[in-house]
mmCIF file of C-alpha atoms and ligand atoms in Angstrom:
data_model
loop_
_atom_site.group_PDB
_atom_site.id
_atom_site.type_symbol
_atom_site.label_atom_id
_atom_site.label_comp_id
_atom_site.label_asym_id
_atom_site.label_seq_id
_atom_site.Cartn_x
_atom_site.Cartn_y
_atom_site.Cartn_z
ATOM 1 C CA UNK A 843 -14.133 34.463 -73.952
ATOM 2 C CA UNK A 844 -15.695 37.799 -73.008
ATOM 3 C CA UNK A 845 -19.353 36.677 -72.860
ATOM 4 C CA UNK A 846 -18.570 33.325 -71.223
ATOM 5 C CA UNK A 847 -17.971 33.143 -67.492
ATOM 6 C CA UNK A 848 -14.879 30.931 -67.197
ATOM 7 C CA UNK A 849 -14.382 31.407 -63.456
ATOM 8 C CA UNK A 850 -14.760 28.553 -60.986
ATOM 9 C CA UNK A 851 -15.124 28.754 -57.226
ATOM 10 C CA UNK A 852 -13.155 25.781 -55.942
ATOM 11 C CA UNK A 853 -13.034 25.166 -52.181
ATOM 12 C CA UNK A 854 -13.897 28.815 -51.623
ATOM 13 C CA UNK A 855 -11.060 30.014 -53.864
ATOM 14 C CA UNK A 856 -11.810 31.945 -57.038
ATOM 15 C CA UNK A 857 -10.106 30.488 -60.152
ATOM 16 C CA UNK A 858 -10.349 32.807 -63.168
ATOM 17 C CA UNK A 859 -10.556 29.756 -65.423
ATOM 18 C CA UNK A 860 -10.649 25.991 -64.768
ATOM 19 C CA UNK A 861 -7.180 25.278 -66.194
ATOM 20 C CA UNK A 862 -4.336 24.420 -63.827
ATOM 21 C CA UNK A 863 -1.015 22.640 -64.287
ATOM 22 C CA UNK A 864 -0.359 19.053 -63.203
ATOM 23 C CA UNK A 865 2.260 18.614 -60.520
ATOM 24 C CA UNK A 866 5.723 17.631 -61.725
ATOM 25 C CA UNK A 867 5.137 18.556 -65.349
ATOM 26 C CA UNK A 868 5.586 22.295 -64.915
ATOM 27 C CA UNK A 869 8.453 22.619 -62.428
ATOM 28 C CA UNK A 870 7.824 25.882 -60.590
ATOM 29 C CA UNK A 871 6.713 27.554 -63.799
ATOM 30 C CA UNK A 872 9.847 29.480 -64.720
ATOM 31 C CA UNK A 873 10.672 27.290 -67.755
ATOM 32 C CA UNK A 874 7.199 27.894 -69.214
ATOM 33 C CA UNK A 875 6.854 31.628 -68.703
ATOM 34 C CA UNK A 876 8.399 32.454 -72.089
ATOM 35 C CA UNK A 877 5.683 30.425 -73.889
ATOM 36 C CA UNK A 878 2.594 31.699 -72.097
ATOM 37 C CA UNK A 879 2.284 34.058 -69.128
ATOM 38 C CA UNK A 880 1.722 32.107 -65.924
ATOM 39 C CA UNK A 881 -1.248 34.377 -65.217
ATOM 40 C CA UNK A 882 -3.060 32.662 -68.129
ATOM 41 C CA UNK A 883 -3.717 29.694 -65.817
ATOM 42 C CA UNK A 884 -6.462 29.548 -63.231
ATOM 43 C CA UNK A 885 -3.886 27.884 -61.004
ATOM 44 C CA UNK A 886 -0.409 26.388 -60.970
ATOM 45 C CA UNK A 887 0.250 22.969 -59.482
ATOM 46 C CA UNK A 888 3.866 22.868 -58.397
ATOM 47 C CA UNK A 889 6.402 20.057 -58.660
ATOM 48 C CA UNK A 890 6.077 17.673 -55.695
ATOM 49 C CA UNK A 891 7.771 18.906 -52.518
ATOM 50 C CA UNK A 892 9.179 16.585 -49.857
ATOM 51 C CA UNK A 893 10.160 17.203 -46.231
ATOM 52 C CA UNK A 894 13.865 17.248 -47.146
ATOM 53 C CA UNK A 895 15.690 17.981 -50.404
ATOM 54 C CA UNK A 896 15.787 15.090 -52.894
ATOM 55 C CA UNK A 897 18.108 14.536 -55.856
ATOM 56 C CA UNK A 898 15.601 12.278 -57.619
ATOM 57 C CA UNK A 899 16.321 8.990 -59.395
ATOM 58 C CA UNK A 900 19.233 8.174 -61.683
ATOM 59 C CA UNK A 901 18.754 8.683 -65.450
ATOM 60 C CA UNK A 902 17.322 7.574 -67.797
ATOM 61 C CA UNK A 903 14.135 8.612 -66.066
ATOM 62 C CA UNK A 904 11.825 9.427 -68.977
ATOM 63 C CA UNK A 905 10.949 6.991 -71.796
ATOM 64 C CA UNK A 906 8.546 7.491 -74.685
ATOM 65 C CA UNK A 907 5.725 4.989 -75.139
ATOM 66 C CA UNK A 908 2.835 4.862 -77.626
ATOM 67 C CA UNK A 909 0.779 8.024 -76.945
ATOM 68 C CA UNK A 910 2.524 8.679 -73.656
ATOM 69 C CA UNK A 911 5.648 8.655 -71.533
ATOM 70 C CA UNK A 912 6.938 6.661 -68.601
ATOM 71 C CA UNK A 913 8.709 8.681 -65.912
ATOM 72 C CA UNK A 914 10.617 7.877 -62.777
ATOM 73 C CA UNK A 915 11.882 11.352 -61.932
ATOM 74 C CA UNK A 916 11.704 10.472 -58.237
ATOM 75 C CA UNK A 917 10.525 13.769 -56.752
ATOM 76 C CA UNK A 918 13.638 15.847 -57.315
ATOM 77 C CA UNK A 919 13.047 19.037 -55.293
ATOM 78 C CA UNK A 920 14.725 21.439 -52.833
ATOM 79 C CA UNK A 921 12.643 20.410 -49.777
ATOM 80 C CA UNK A 922 9.707 22.179 -48.157
ATOM 81 C CA UNK A 923 11.682 24.772 -46.180
ATOM 82 C CA UNK A 924 13.633 26.025 -49.218
ATOM 83 C CA UNK A 925 10.413 26.002 -51.214
ATOM 84 C CA UNK A 926 8.574 28.094 -48.608
ATOM 85 C CA UNK A 927 11.463 30.548 -48.189
ATOM 86 C CA UNK A 928 12.744 30.974 -51.757
ATOM 87 C CA UNK A 929 10.218 29.736 -54.305
ATOM 88 C CA UNK A 930 6.753 30.387 -52.905
ATOM 89 C CA UNK A 931 7.303 34.170 -52.448
ATOM 90 C CA UNK A 932 8.135 34.453 -56.182
ATOM 91 C CA UNK A 933 5.101 32.394 -57.198
ATOM 92 C CA UNK A 934 2.873 34.502 -54.939
ATOM 93 C CA UNK A 935 3.585 37.547 -57.109
ATOM 94 C CA UNK A 936 1.866 35.910 -60.103
ATOM 95 C CA UNK A 937 -1.824 36.615 -60.659
ATOM 96 C CA UNK A 938 -2.884 32.968 -60.266
ATOM 97 C CA UNK A 939 -3.539 30.412 -57.497
ATOM 98 C CA UNK A 940 -0.680 28.207 -56.368
ATOM 99 C CA UNK A 941 -1.516 24.626 -55.433
ATOM 100 C CA UNK A 942 1.479 23.120 -53.671
ATOM 101 C CA UNK A 943 1.921 19.385 -54.170
ATOM 102 C CA UNK A 944 3.593 17.438 -51.354
ATOM 103 C CA UNK A 945 4.783 13.842 -50.944
ATOM 104 C CA UNK A 946 5.843 12.080 -47.755
ATOM 105 C CA UNK A 947 7.105 8.756 -46.482
ATOM 106 C CA UNK A 948 5.367 8.966 -43.094
ATOM 107 C CA UNK A 949 2.251 10.655 -41.705
ATOM 108 C CA UNK A 950 4.532 12.834 -39.571
ATOM 109 C CA UNK A 951 6.353 14.123 -42.657
ATOM 110 C CA UNK A 952 3.088 15.015 -44.374
ATOM 111 C CA UNK A 953 1.872 16.844 -41.238
ATOM 112 C CA UNK A 954 5.109 18.808 -40.849
ATOM 113 C CA UNK A 955 4.923 19.915 -44.473
ATOM 114 C CA UNK A 956 1.262 20.900 -44.169
ATOM 115 C CA UNK A 957 2.112 23.052 -41.147
ATOM 116 C CA UNK A 958 4.954 24.796 -42.965
ATOM 117 C CA UNK A 959 2.883 25.313 -46.137
ATOM 118 C CA UNK A 960 -0.039 26.652 -44.092
ATOM 119 C CA UNK A 961 2.045 29.719 -43.297
ATOM 120 C CA UNK A 962 2.762 30.502 -46.970
ATOM 121 C CA UNK A 963 0.682 32.198 -49.670
ATOM 122 C CA UNK A 964 -0.276 28.851 -51.228
ATOM 123 C CA UNK A 965 -3.961 28.723 -52.172
ATOM 124 C CA UNK A 966 -4.258 24.998 -51.448
ATOM 125 C CA UNK A 967 -2.215 21.920 -50.602
ATOM 126 C CA UNK A 968 -2.370 18.876 -52.867
ATOM 127 C CA UNK A 969 -1.337 15.689 -51.087
ATOM 128 C CA UNK A 970 0.224 13.052 -53.358
ATOM 129 C CA UNK A 971 -0.562 9.672 -51.781
ATOM 130 C CA UNK A 972 1.152 7.572 -54.470
ATOM 131 C CA UNK A 973 4.236 7.492 -52.228
ATOM 132 C CA UNK A 974 5.741 4.504 -50.425
ATOM 133 C CA UNK A 975 4.655 4.281 -46.789
ATOM 134 C CA UNK A 976 7.807 3.262 -44.929
ATOM 135 C CA UNK A 977 5.810 1.996 -41.923
ATOM 136 C CA UNK A 978 3.831 -0.360 -44.155
ATOM 137 C CA UNK A 979 6.665 -2.056 -46.057
ATOM 138 C CA UNK A 980 6.811 0.568 -48.804
ATOM 139 C CA UNK A 981 3.302 -0.037 -50.150
ATOM 140 C CA UNK A 982 1.886 3.254 -51.450
ATOM 141 C CA UNK A 983 -0.273 5.200 -48.944
ATOM 142 C CA UNK A 984 -2.929 5.615 -51.593
ATOM 143 C CA UNK A 985 -3.751 1.926 -51.979
ATOM 144 C CA UNK A 986 -5.288 1.307 -48.548
ATOM 145 C CA UNK A 987 -8.539 3.095 -47.528
ATOM 146 C CA UNK A 988 -7.794 2.886 -43.773
ATOM 147 C CA UNK A 989 -4.367 4.457 -44.257
ATOM 148 C CA UNK A 990 -5.803 7.147 -46.562
ATOM 149 C CA UNK A 991 -8.456 7.990 -43.960
ATOM 150 C CA UNK A 992 -5.936 8.259 -41.132
ATOM 151 C CA UNK A 993 -3.422 10.243 -43.198
ATOM 152 C CA UNK A 994 -6.059 12.687 -44.446
ATOM 153 C CA UNK A 995 -7.534 13.179 -40.970
ATOM 154 C CA UNK A 996 -4.148 13.946 -39.395
ATOM 155 C CA UNK A 997 -3.013 16.282 -42.165
ATOM 156 C CA UNK A 998 -6.355 18.082 -42.272
ATOM 157 C CA UNK A 999 -6.128 18.691 -38.513
ATOM 158 C CA UNK A 1000 -2.929 20.732 -38.917
ATOM 159 C CA UNK A 1001 -3.584 22.322 -42.319
ATOM 160 C CA UNK A 1002 -4.930 25.855 -42.583
ATOM 161 C CA UNK A 1003 -5.306 25.544 -46.368
ATOM 162 C CA UNK A 1004 -7.847 23.565 -48.387
ATOM 163 C CA UNK A 1005 -6.556 20.006 -48.676
ATOM 164 C CA UNK A 1006 -6.743 18.242 -52.043
ATOM 165 C CA UNK A 1007 -5.989 14.503 -51.913
ATOM 166 C CA UNK A 1008 -4.441 13.220 -55.153
ATOM 167 C CA UNK A 1009 -5.591 9.703 -55.922
ATOM 168 C CA UNK A 1010 -3.562 6.924 -57.472
ATOM 169 C CA UNK A 1011 -5.104 4.943 -60.339
ATOM 170 C CA UNK A 1012 -3.107 1.879 -59.274
ATOM 171 C CA UNK A 1013 -5.936 0.532 -57.123
ATOM 172 C CA UNK A 1014 -8.852 -1.860 -57.543
ATOM 173 C CA UNK A 1015 -11.534 0.584 -56.402
ATOM 174 C CA UNK A 1016 -10.786 4.280 -56.773
ATOM 175 C CA UNK A 1017 -14.099 5.144 -55.116
ATOM 176 C CA UNK A 1018 -13.171 3.310 -51.891
ATOM 177 C CA UNK A 1019 -10.053 5.475 -51.669
ATOM 178 C CA UNK A 1020 -11.937 8.654 -52.628
ATOM 179 C CA UNK A 1021 -14.545 8.062 -49.922
ATOM 180 C CA UNK A 1022 -11.839 7.338 -47.346
ATOM 181 C CA UNK A 1023 -10.196 10.683 -48.156
ATOM 182 C CA UNK A 1024 -13.568 12.441 -47.970
ATOM 183 C CA UNK A 1025 -14.306 10.832 -44.578
ATOM 184 C CA UNK A 1026 -10.883 11.980 -43.396
ATOM 185 C CA UNK A 1027 -11.848 15.570 -44.179
ATOM 186 C CA UNK A 1028 -10.396 16.187 -47.648
ATOM 187 C CA UNK A 1029 -11.750 19.378 -49.197
ATOM 188 C CA UNK A 1030 -11.252 18.079 -52.737
ATOM 189 C CA UNK A 1031 -9.777 15.232 -54.759
ATOM 190 C CA UNK A 1032 -7.460 15.201 -57.761
ATOM 191 C CA UNK A 1033 -7.001 12.341 -60.181
ATOM 192 C CA UNK A 1034 -5.420 10.560 -61.890
ATOM 193 C CA UNK A 1035 -1.801 10.211 -60.945
ATOM 194 C CA UNK A 1036 0.339 8.085 -63.283
ATOM 195 C CA UNK A 1037 -0.294 4.394 -63.990
ATOM 196 C CA UNK A 1038 2.584 2.127 -63.017
ATOM 197 C CA UNK A 1039 4.267 0.764 -66.157
ATOM 198 C CA UNK A 1040 7.461 -0.740 -67.540
ATOM 199 C CA UNK A 1041 9.344 -0.749 -70.852
ATOM 200 C CA UNK A 1042 12.098 -3.228 -71.794
ATOM 201 C CA UNK A 1043 14.789 -2.728 -74.465
ATOM 202 C CA UNK A 1044 14.745 -6.079 -76.276
ATOM 203 C CA UNK A 1045 18.336 -5.695 -77.494
ATOM 204 C CA UNK A 1046 19.885 -5.193 -74.073
ATOM 205 C CA UNK A 1047 17.044 -7.020 -72.288
ATOM 206 C CA UNK A 1048 17.145 -4.256 -69.717
ATOM 207 C CA UNK A 1049 14.346 -1.966 -68.602
ATOM 208 C CA UNK A 1050 14.675 1.405 -70.311
ATOM 209 C CA UNK A 1051 14.277 3.353 -67.063
ATOM 210 C CA UNK A 1052 17.153 3.131 -64.570
ATOM 211 C CA UNK A 1053 14.503 2.654 -61.895
ATOM 212 C CA UNK A 1054 13.040 -0.276 -63.924
ATOM 213 C CA UNK A 1055 9.432 0.895 -63.560
ATOM 214 C CA UNK A 1056 7.782 4.262 -63.914
ATOM 215 C CA UNK A 1057 4.516 6.151 -64.157
ATOM 216 C CA UNK A 1058 2.613 6.279 -67.443
ATOM 217 C CA UNK A 1059 1.034 9.599 -68.472
ATOM 218 C CA UNK A 1060 -0.155 11.341 -71.619
ATOM 219 C CA UNK A 1061 -3.038 10.622 -74.052
ATOM 220 C CA UNK A 1062 -2.714 6.856 -73.489
ATOM 221 C CA UNK A 1063 -4.183 7.248 -69.987
ATOM 222 C CA UNK A 1064 -7.057 9.639 -70.787
ATOM 223 C CA UNK A 1065 -9.845 7.020 -70.992
ATOM 224 C CA UNK A 1066 -8.763 5.669 -67.600
ATOM 225 C CA UNK A 1067 -8.832 9.216 -66.205
ATOM 226 C CA UNK A 1068 -12.312 9.901 -67.624
ATOM 227 C CA UNK A 1069 -13.645 6.649 -66.171
ATOM 228 C CA UNK A 1070 -12.128 7.223 -62.720
ATOM 229 C CA UNK A 1071 -13.219 10.883 -62.578
ATOM 230 C CA UNK A 1072 -16.738 9.826 -63.508
ATOM 231 C CA UNK A 1073 -16.863 7.069 -60.878
ATOM 232 C CA UNK A 1074 -15.376 9.331 -58.216
ATOM 233 C CA UNK A 1075 -17.751 12.197 -58.990
ATOM 234 C CA UNK A 1076 -20.690 9.815 -58.679
ATOM 235 C CA UNK A 1077 -19.507 8.505 -55.309
ATOM 236 C CA UNK A 1078 -18.057 11.580 -53.576
ATOM 237 C CA UNK A 1079 -19.540 14.976 -52.647
ATOM 238 C CA UNK A 1080 -16.342 17.042 -52.834
ATOM 239 C CA UNK A 1081 -14.981 18.747 -55.980
ATOM 240 C CA UNK A 1082 -12.445 17.171 -58.315
ATOM 241 C CA UNK A 1083 -9.374 18.364 -60.195
ATOM 242 C CA UNK A 1084 -9.219 16.101 -63.243
ATOM 243 C CA UNK A 1085 -6.040 15.228 -65.125
ATOM 244 C CA UNK A 1086 -4.671 12.573 -67.444
ATOM 245 C CA UNK A 1087 -3.751 12.946 -71.095
ATOM 246 C CA UNK A 1088 -5.258 16.358 -71.790
ATOM 247 C CA UNK A 1089 -4.068 17.652 -75.173
ATOM 248 C CA UNK A 1090 -6.893 19.997 -76.255
ATOM 249 C CA UNK A 1091 -9.893 22.069 -75.225
ATOM 250 C CA UNK A 1092 -12.067 19.070 -76.125
ATOM 251 C CA UNK A 1093 -10.158 16.938 -73.621
ATOM 252 C CA UNK A 1094 -10.687 19.530 -70.864
ATOM 253 C CA UNK A 1095 -14.409 19.554 -71.618
ATOM 254 C CA UNK A 1096 -14.524 15.745 -71.591
ATOM 255 C CA UNK A 1097 -12.944 15.606 -68.123
ATOM 256 C CA UNK A 1098 -15.341 18.324 -66.893
ATOM 257 C CA UNK A 1099 -18.363 16.427 -68.238
ATOM 258 C CA UNK A 1100 -17.093 13.364 -66.358
ATOM 259 C CA UNK A 1101 -17.160 15.400 -63.146
ATOM 260 C CA UNK A 1102 -14.060 17.619 -62.855
ATOM 261 C CA UNK A 1103 -14.401 21.219 -61.643
ATOM 262 C CA UNK A 1104 -10.816 22.102 -62.584
ATOM 263 C CA UNK A 1105 -8.635 20.325 -65.165
ATOM 264 C CA UNK A 1106 -4.849 20.077 -65.210
ATOM 265 C CA UNK A 1107 -2.526 20.127 -68.204
ATOM 266 C CA UNK A 1108 0.468 17.821 -67.775
ATOM 267 C CA UNK A 1109 2.429 15.743 -70.274
ATOM 268 C CA UNK A 1110 0.681 17.618 -73.117
ATOM 269 C CA UNK A 1111 2.768 20.685 -72.257
ATOM 270 C CA UNK A 1112 5.987 18.750 -73.018
ATOM 271 C CA UNK A 1113 4.817 18.655 -76.645
ATOM 272 C CA UNK A 1114 3.172 22.069 -76.738
ATOM 273 C CA UNK A 1115 4.474 24.359 -73.976
ATOM 274 C CA UNK A 1116 1.873 27.034 -74.763
ATOM 275 C CA UNK A 1117 -0.971 24.462 -74.815
ATOM 276 C CA UNK A 1118 -2.936 26.662 -72.388
ATOM 277 C CA UNK A 1119 -3.507 29.252 -75.127
ATOM 278 C CA UNK A 1120 -5.000 26.768 -77.624
ATOM 279 C CA UNK A 1121 -7.015 25.031 -74.900
ATOM 280 C CA UNK A 1122 -8.640 28.294 -73.846
ATOM 281 C CA UNK A 1123 -9.416 29.198 -77.460
ATOM 282 C CA UNK A 1124 -10.969 25.802 -78.153
ATOM 283 C CA UNK A 1125 -13.022 25.908 -74.954
ATOM 284 C CA UNK A 1126 -14.398 29.314 -75.908
ATOM 285 C CA UNK A 1127 -15.339 27.969 -79.365
ATOM 286 C CA UNK A 1128 -17.113 24.985 -77.803
ATOM 287 C CA UNK A 1129 -19.030 27.200 -75.378
ATOM 288 C CA UNK A 1130 -20.077 29.543 -78.182
ATOM 289 C CA UNK A 1131 -21.221 26.596 -80.331
ATOM 290 C CA UNK A 1132 -23.351 25.076 -77.562
ATOM 291 C CA UNK A 1133 -24.559 28.345 -76.028
ATOM 292 C CA UNK A 1134 -22.778 27.783 -72.720
ATOM 293 C CA UNK A 1135 -22.478 31.003 -70.735
ATOM 294 C CA UNK A 1136 -20.951 29.616 -67.548
ATOM 295 C CA UNK A 1137 -18.222 26.989 -67.695
ATOM 296 C CA UNK A 1138 -19.353 25.390 -64.426
ATOM 297 C CA UNK A 1139 -22.445 24.112 -66.286
ATOM 298 C CA UNK A 1140 -20.219 21.407 -67.765
ATOM 299 C CA UNK A 1141 -19.073 19.787 -64.524
ATOM 300 C CA UNK A 1142 -20.679 16.366 -64.235
ATOM 301 C CA UNK A 1143 -23.048 17.085 -67.139
ATOM 302 C CA UNK A 1144 -22.388 13.790 -68.960
ATOM 303 C CA UNK A 1145 -25.635 12.136 -70.115
ATOM 304 C CA UNK A 1146 -25.209 8.496 -69.232
ATOM 305 C CA UNK A 1147 -26.735 5.906 -71.589
HETATM 306 C C1 FMN B 1797 7.549 13.940 -65.237
HETATM 307 C C2 FMN B 1797 6.356 13.847 -64.327
HETATM 308 C C3 FMN B 1797 6.492 14.168 -62.965
HETATM 309 C C4 FMN B 1797 5.405 14.077 -62.097
HETATM 310 N N1 FMN B 1797 5.547 14.427 -60.780
HETATM 311 C C5 FMN B 1797 4.481 14.395 -59.945
HETATM 312 C C6 FMN B 1797 4.601 14.817 -58.587
HETATM 313 O O1 FMN B 1797 5.659 15.251 -58.141
HETATM 314 N N2 FMN B 1797 3.510 14.731 -57.779
HETATM 315 C C7 FMN B 1797 2.288 14.293 -58.255
HETATM 316 O O2 FMN B 1797 1.325 14.253 -57.492
HETATM 317 N N3 FMN B 1797 2.139 13.921 -59.548
HETATM 318 C C8 FMN B 1797 3.198 13.960 -60.399
HETATM 319 N N4 FMN B 1797 3.042 13.588 -61.727
HETATM 320 C C9 FMN B 1797 1.704 13.174 -62.228
HETATM 321 C C10 FMN B 1797 0.986 14.318 -62.952
HETATM 322 O O3 FMN B 1797 0.750 15.410 -62.084
HETATM 323 C C11 FMN B 1797 -0.363 13.836 -63.547
HETATM 324 O O4 FMN B 1797 -1.172 13.378 -62.492
HETATM 325 C C12 FMN B 1797 -0.196 12.715 -64.558
HETATM 326 O O5 FMN B 1797 0.966 12.902 -65.328
HETATM 327 C C13 FMN B 1797 -1.406 12.581 -65.494
HETATM 328 O O6 FMN B 1797 -1.598 13.752 -66.272
HETATM 329 P P1 FMN B 1797 -0.980 13.927 -67.769
HETATM 330 O O7 FMN B 1797 -1.278 12.658 -68.522
HETATM 331 O O8 FMN B 1797 -1.684 15.122 -68.329
HETATM 332 O O9 FMN B 1797 0.483 14.162 -67.603
HETATM 333 C C14 FMN B 1797 4.126 13.660 -62.611
HETATM 334 C C15 FMN B 1797 4.002 13.350 -63.971
HETATM 335 C C16 FMN B 1797 5.081 13.448 -64.834
HETATM 336 C C17 FMN B 1797 4.893 13.128 -66.299
#
């Protein structure tokens, strides 16, 4: 990759390459370090943090589906204070950017977490809005533009880090939500989160997941991700972290052409834990073949018919 500039300036932060990890698929990185050095990534998206510690949902919480998985892990994590005190200092020693993902049940919880995370070495905060809003009968924050606007505005007001709002695909118009987040002051957007799905065991007649429903990820969702990234990039003026079903360098390039500035690896790493190494090799081959000298040339460069 020596003659190709792979670096991306994202929200004023320098990423040495556009590859990051998708929240919840990489833990805090320690399980993956033996496959590829964490410094190989432009950035690391951490497992979703909540205001207080959570045990997560009962098992089974992962089920295989054609070209994907359903998960209902339920945000198992040690809570924001333990994260900031014990985990973040270790991550800060790695030569990469840390994007801390957070999930809340109320606007107050999100704001408290943003304040705590603002005083850490995190490069950016990624706000997962696919969470139930307890004040609004448990409907996900990310499905209502007015709620997304208000949430983003309040969190942005207390956050000293760039704020990335992570969009849910379980909506009618992803651009309405994207524009609401942008109006609220989001510095960037990330998409897509998982698609709500369900799998039933026909012998027991019971759902396979203990939680009945779960989020679909993996190659099955990639066309949805490409479409939503494209639509969002057309509508919004802020940069995008794209994710959804990436399994190769070609997939990263496809999401960049649709409009992503950075691209996250997620479920693909469950199959190939050192996927980052192959992805970087394949991206370099593509750039050499098409004479691309700067990777940022690809962002949004799709030629629409
Ligand atoms: C097991 C699992 C846990 C996840 N946990 C989170 C999470 O805590 N917060 C979040 O914003 N997204 C979470 N996601 C969604 C991923 O970050 C990503 O948006 C989605 O899986 C699509 O990418 P992929 O198909 O490459 O996995 C999770 C996904 C999986 C598979």
